[in-house]
CSV table of C-alpha atoms and ligand atoms in Angstrom, one decimal:
chain,number,residue,atom,x,y,z
A,1,MET,CA,10.8,4.5,-9.2
A,2,SER,CA,12.9,7.5,-9.3
A,3,GLN,CA,10.7,9.8,-7.3
A,4,HIS,CA,10.3,9.3,-3.4
A,5,LEU,CA,6.7,10.3,-3.4
A,6,THR,CA,4.1,10.0,-6.2
A,7,VAL,CA,0.7,11.2,-6.1
A,8,VAL,CA,-1.6,9.5,-8.5
A,9,SER,CA,-4.2,12.1,-9.8
A,10,HIS,CA,-6.2,9.8,-12.2
A,11,PRO,CA,-9.9,11.2,-12.3
A,12,LEU,CA,-11.3,7.8,-11.4
A,13,ILE,CA,-9.0,7.6,-8.2
A,14,GLN,CA,-9.8,11.2,-7.2
A,15,HIS,CA,-13.6,10.7,-7.8
A,16,LYS,CA,-13.6,7.3,-5.8
A,17,LEU,CA,-11.5,8.8,-3.0
A,18,THR,CA,-13.9,11.8,-2.5
A,19,LEU,CA,-16.8,9.3,-2.2
A,20,MET,CA,-14.6,7.3,0.4
A,21,ARG,CA,-13.9,10.6,2.4
A,22,GLU,CA,-17.8,11.3,3.0
A,23,LYS,CA,-18.7,10.5,6.2
A,24,THR,CA,-22.0,9.1,5.1
A,25,THR,CA,-20.5,6.5,3.0
A,26,SER,CA,-21.4,3.0,4.2
A,27,THR,CA,-18.8,0.3,5.2
A,28,ALA,CA,-19.7,-1.9,2.4
A,29,VAL,CA,-19.4,1.1,-0.2
A,30,PHE,CA,-16.0,2.3,1.4
A,31,ARG,CA,-14.6,-1.2,1.2
A,32,GLN,CA,-15.6,-1.8,-2.5
A,33,LEU,CA,-14.3,1.7,-3.4
A,34,LEU,CA,-10.9,0.9,-1.6
A,35,ARG,CA,-10.7,-2.3,-3.5
A,36,GLU,CA,-11.0,-0.4,-6.8
A,37,ILE,CA,-8.8,2.3,-6.1
A,38,SER,CA,-6.1,-0.2,-4.8
A,39,GLN,CA,-6.4,-1.9,-8.2
A,40,LEU,CA,-5.5,1.5,-9.9
A,41,LEU,CA,-2.7,2.4,-7.6
A,42,ALA,CA,-1.3,-1.2,-7.9
A,43,TYR,CA,-1.2,-0.3,-11.7
A,44,GLU,CA,0.8,2.6,-11.2
A,45,ILE,CA,3.3,1.2,-8.7
A,46,THR,CA,4.0,-1.7,-10.9
A,47,ARG,CA,4.4,0.4,-14.1
A,48,GLU,CA,8.2,0.1,-14.1
A,49,LEU,CA,8.6,-3.7,-13.2
A,50,ASP,CA,11.4,-5.7,-15.0
A,51,MET,CA,10.5,-7.6,-17.9
A,52,THR,CA,11.9,-10.6,-19.9
A,53,THR,CA,10.3,-12.4,-22.9
A,54,LYS,CA,9.3,-16.0,-23.2
A,55,MET,CA,8.4,-17.9,-26.5
A,56,ILE,CA,4.8,-18.7,-26.9
A,57,GLU,CA,2.7,-20.0,-29.7
A,58,THR,CA,-0.4,-18.0,-30.7
A,59,PRO,CA,-3.0,-19.7,-33.2
A,60,ILE,CA,-1.1,-17.9,-35.9
A,61,GLN,CA,2.4,-18.2,-35.2
A,62,GLU,CA,5.5,-18.5,-32.5
A,63,MET,CA,6.5,-15.0,-30.9
A,64,GLN,CA,8.8,-13.9,-28.0
A,65,ALA,CA,6.2,-12.3,-25.9
A,66,PRO,CA,6.9,-10.1,-22.8
A,67,VAL,CA,6.5,-11.4,-19.1
A,68,LEU,CA,7.4,-10.3,-15.7
A,69,ALA,CA,11.0,-11.0,-14.9
A,70,GLY,CA,12.3,-12.3,-11.6
A,71,LYS,CA,10.7,-13.8,-8.6
A,72,LYS,CA,7.4,-13.3,-7.4
A,73,LEU,CA,6.4,-10.0,-5.7
A,74,ALA,CA,5.8,-10.0,-2.1
A,75,LEU,CA,2.8,-7.9,-1.0
A,76,ILE,CA,2.9,-7.1,2.7
A,77,SER,CA,-0.2,-5.8,4.4
A,78,ILE,CA,0.3,-3.7,7.7
A,79,LEU,CA,-2.6,-4.9,9.8
A,80,ARG,CA,-5.3,-4.4,10.2
A,81,ALA,CA,-6.2,-1.5,7.7
A,82,GLY,CA,-3.7,-2.6,5.1
A,83,ASN,CA,-6.0,-5.8,4.3
A,84,GLY,CA,-8.4,-3.4,2.5
A,85,LEU,CA,-5.7,-2.2,0.1
A,86,LEU,CA,-4.1,-5.7,-0.1
A,87,ASP,CA,-7.4,-7.2,-1.7
A,88,GLY,CA,-7.3,-4.9,-4.6
A,89,VAL,CA,-3.6,-5.1,-5.3
A,90,HIS,CA,-3.8,-9.1,-4.9
A,91,ASP,CA,-6.6,-9.0,-7.6
A,92,LEU,CA,-4.4,-7.5,-10.0
A,93,ILE,CA,-1.2,-9.5,-9.1
A,94,PRO,CA,-2.8,-12.8,-7.9
A,95,SER,CA,0.6,-14.9,-8.1
A,96,ALA,CA,2.0,-12.4,-5.6
A,97,ARG,CA,3.5,-13.9,-2.2
A,98,VAL,CA,1.4,-12.3,0.9
A,99,GLY,CA,2.8,-11.5,4.2
A,100,PHE,CA,1.4,-9.6,7.2
A,101,VAL,CA,3.0,-7.2,9.7
A,102,GLY,CA,0.8,-6.8,13.0
A,103,LEU,CA,1.3,-3.4,14.6
A,104,TYR,CA,-1.0,-1.5,16.4
A,105,ARG,CA,-0.9,2.2,17.4
A,106,ASP,CA,-0.7,3.1,21.1
A,107,GLU,CA,-3.1,5.9,21.1
A,108,GLU,CA,-1.4,7.7,23.8
A,109,THR,CA,2.3,7.7,22.6
A,110,LEU,CA,1.1,7.2,18.8
A,111,GLN,CA,4.1,4.6,18.8
A,112,PRO,CA,3.7,1.2,17.0
A,113,VAL,CA,3.7,-2.0,19.0
A,114,GLN,CA,4.3,-5.3,17.2
A,115,TYR,CA,2.0,-8.3,17.7
A,116,TYR,CA,2.4,-10.3,14.5
A,117,PHE,CA,5.0,-11.0,11.7
A,118,LYS,CA,4.9,-13.5,9.0
A,119,VAL,CA,6.4,-12.8,5.3
A,120,PRO,CA,7.3,-14.7,2.3
A,121,THR,CA,10.7,-16.2,2.0
A,122,GLU,CA,13.7,-14.8,0.0
A,123,LEU,CA,12.4,-11.4,0.5
A,124,ASP,CA,15.9,-10.2,-0.7
A,125,GLU,CA,15.0,-11.4,-4.2
A,126,ARG,CA,11.7,-10.0,-4.6
A,127,LEU,CA,10.1,-6.5,-5.1
A,128,VAL,CA,8.3,-6.0,-1.7
A,129,ILE,CA,5.3,-3.8,-1.7
A,130,ALA,CA,4.1,-2.7,1.7
A,131,VAL,CA,0.5,-1.5,1.8
A,132,ASP,CA,-1.2,0.7,4.5
A,133,PRO,CA,-3.9,3.1,3.5
A,134,MET,CA,-3.1,6.0,6.0
A,135,LEU,CA,0.4,7.3,6.2
A,136,ALA,CA,-0.1,9.3,9.1
A,137,THR,CA,2.7,10.0,11.8
A,138,GLY,CA,4.8,7.5,9.7
A,139,ASN,CA,5.8,5.8,12.8
A,140,SER,CA,4.0,2.5,12.0
A,141,SER,CA,5.1,2.6,8.4
A,142,VAL,CA,8.7,3.3,9.4
A,143,ALA,CA,8.5,0.2,11.9
A,144,ALA,CA,7.1,-2.0,9.4
A,145,ILE,CA,9.9,-1.0,7.0
A,146,ASP,CA,12.4,-1.6,9.5
A,147,LEU,CA,11.2,-5.1,10.1
A,148,LEU,CA,11.0,-6.0,6.3
A,149,LYS,CA,14.7,-5.0,5.9
A,150,GLU,CA,15.6,-6.9,8.9
A,151,ALA,CA,14.1,-9.8,7.1
A,152,GLY,CA,16.3,-9.2,4.2
A,153,ALA,CA,14.1,-6.9,1.9
A,154,THR,CA,16.1,-4.6,-0.2
A,155,ASN,CA,13.7,-3.6,-3.0
A,156,ILE,CA,10.8,-1.8,-1.0
A,157,ARG,CA,7.8,0.3,-2.2
A,158,PHE,CA,5.1,1.7,0.0
A,159,LEU,CA,1.5,2.0,-1.2
A,160,CYS,CA,-1.2,4.1,0.6
A,161,LEU,CA,-4.5,5.8,0.1
A,162,LEU,CA,-3.8,9.1,1.9
A,163,ALA,CA,-0.5,10.5,3.2
A,164,ALA,CA,0.2,13.4,5.8
A,165,PRO,CA,3.2,15.6,5.0
A,166,GLU,CA,4.5,14.6,8.5
A,167,GLY,CA,4.4,10.9,7.5
A,168,VAL,CA,6.0,11.5,4.2
A,169,ALA,CA,8.9,13.4,6.0
A,170,ARG,CA,9.4,10.7,8.5
A,171,MET,CA,9.6,8.0,5.8
A,172,LYS,CA,11.9,10.1,3.6
A,173,GLU,CA,14.3,10.6,6.8
A,174,ALA,CA,14.2,6.9,7.8
A,175,HIS,CA,13.9,5.0,4.5
A,176,PRO,CA,14.8,7.4,1.5
A,177,ASP,CA,15.4,4.3,-0.5
A,178,VAL,CA,11.6,3.6,-0.2
A,179,PRO,CA,9.3,5.1,-2.9
A,180,ILE,CA,5.8,6.1,-1.7
A,181,VAL,CA,2.7,5.9,-3.9
A,182,THR,CA,-0.4,7.5,-2.8
A,183,ALA,CA,-3.8,9.0,-3.9
A,184,ALA,CA,-3.5,12.0,-2.2
A,185,LEU,CA,-1.3,14.3,0.1
A,186,ASP,CA,-3.5,15.8,2.6
A,187,GLU,CA,-2.9,19.1,4.8
A,188,ARG,CA,-1.8,17.9,8.1
A,189,LEU,CA,-2.3,15.7,11.2
A,190,ASN,CA,-4.7,16.8,13.9
A,191,GLU,CA,-3.6,16.6,17.8
A,192,LEU,CA,-5.0,13.1,17.9
A,193,GLY,CA,-2.8,11.8,14.9
A,194,TYR,CA,-5.6,11.7,12.4
A,195,ILE,CA,-5.0,12.9,8.8
A,196,VAL,CA,-6.9,16.3,7.9
A,197,PRO,CA,-9.2,16.5,6.0
A,198,GLY,CA,-8.7,12.9,6.0
A,199,LEU,CA,-11.4,10.1,6.1
A,200,GLY,CA,-11.3,9.0,9.7
A,201,ASP,CA,-10.0,5.8,10.9
A,202,ALA,CA,-9.5,3.4,8.0
A,203,GLY,CA,-9.8,0.3,9.7
A,204,ASP,CA,-13.0,1.3,11.7
A,205,ARG,CA,-14.4,2.4,8.3
A,206,MET,CA,-13.7,-0.6,6.5
A,207,PHE,CA,-14.7,-3.3,9.1
A,208,GLY,CA,-17.5,-1.2,10.9
A,209,THR,CA,-15.9,-0.9,14.2
A,210,LYS,CA,-15.5,2.2,16.7
B,1,LIG,N1,-5.1,6.0,10.8
B,1,LIG,C1,-6.3,6.2,10.3
B,1,LIG,O1,-7.0,5.4,10.2
B,1,LIG,N2,-6.6,7.4,10.0
B,1,LIG,C2,-5.8,8.4,10.2
B,1,LIG,O2,-6.5,9.8,9.8
B,1,LIG,C3,-4.6,8.5,10.8
B,1,LIG,C4,-4.1,7.1,11.0
């Protein structure tokens, strides 16, 4: 992807995102909408995947048919909210390998703390798509990408639902080689590090915690 930030303005994504933002939307509906939007975002983030052809036989004749080239993709969920995006992307790319990076945000310093790291082998040969619904301060996203690069990844994309300008700037500074795809670029962060207008705490809203 050539652009650092892509905002996917598809009407279905924007409509579903508005439903997700509404505070009265239930946990079950929130999760379902996130799954649907992530499928649409996955379509966009995989638009320029390398292709090759293979010989197949249709009921009519043989043909050279297009297929994805190279090793299977790696989808990396940044826990825990990443799992909500992961499911929809995985629906669309079921053969992808899946990894998890466990980071939680220290509510005082807003800095990420690692508690889990398990990723597919041969990351250096795969397109790696890291998923986290909220790109807020960018601290945990930058830390997760640091870890993925340490594990060998060289071709990484970052998929989120909402981004704050502060997080986009932080990612661009730390990882200018990692394109970001999002459904919306919101106004700013508030003093607690939440995206404004945002949708609140994505993990709480998808899992019904507080
Ligand atoms: N994480 C969230 O879940 N929501 C925000 O607004 C910011 C970070």
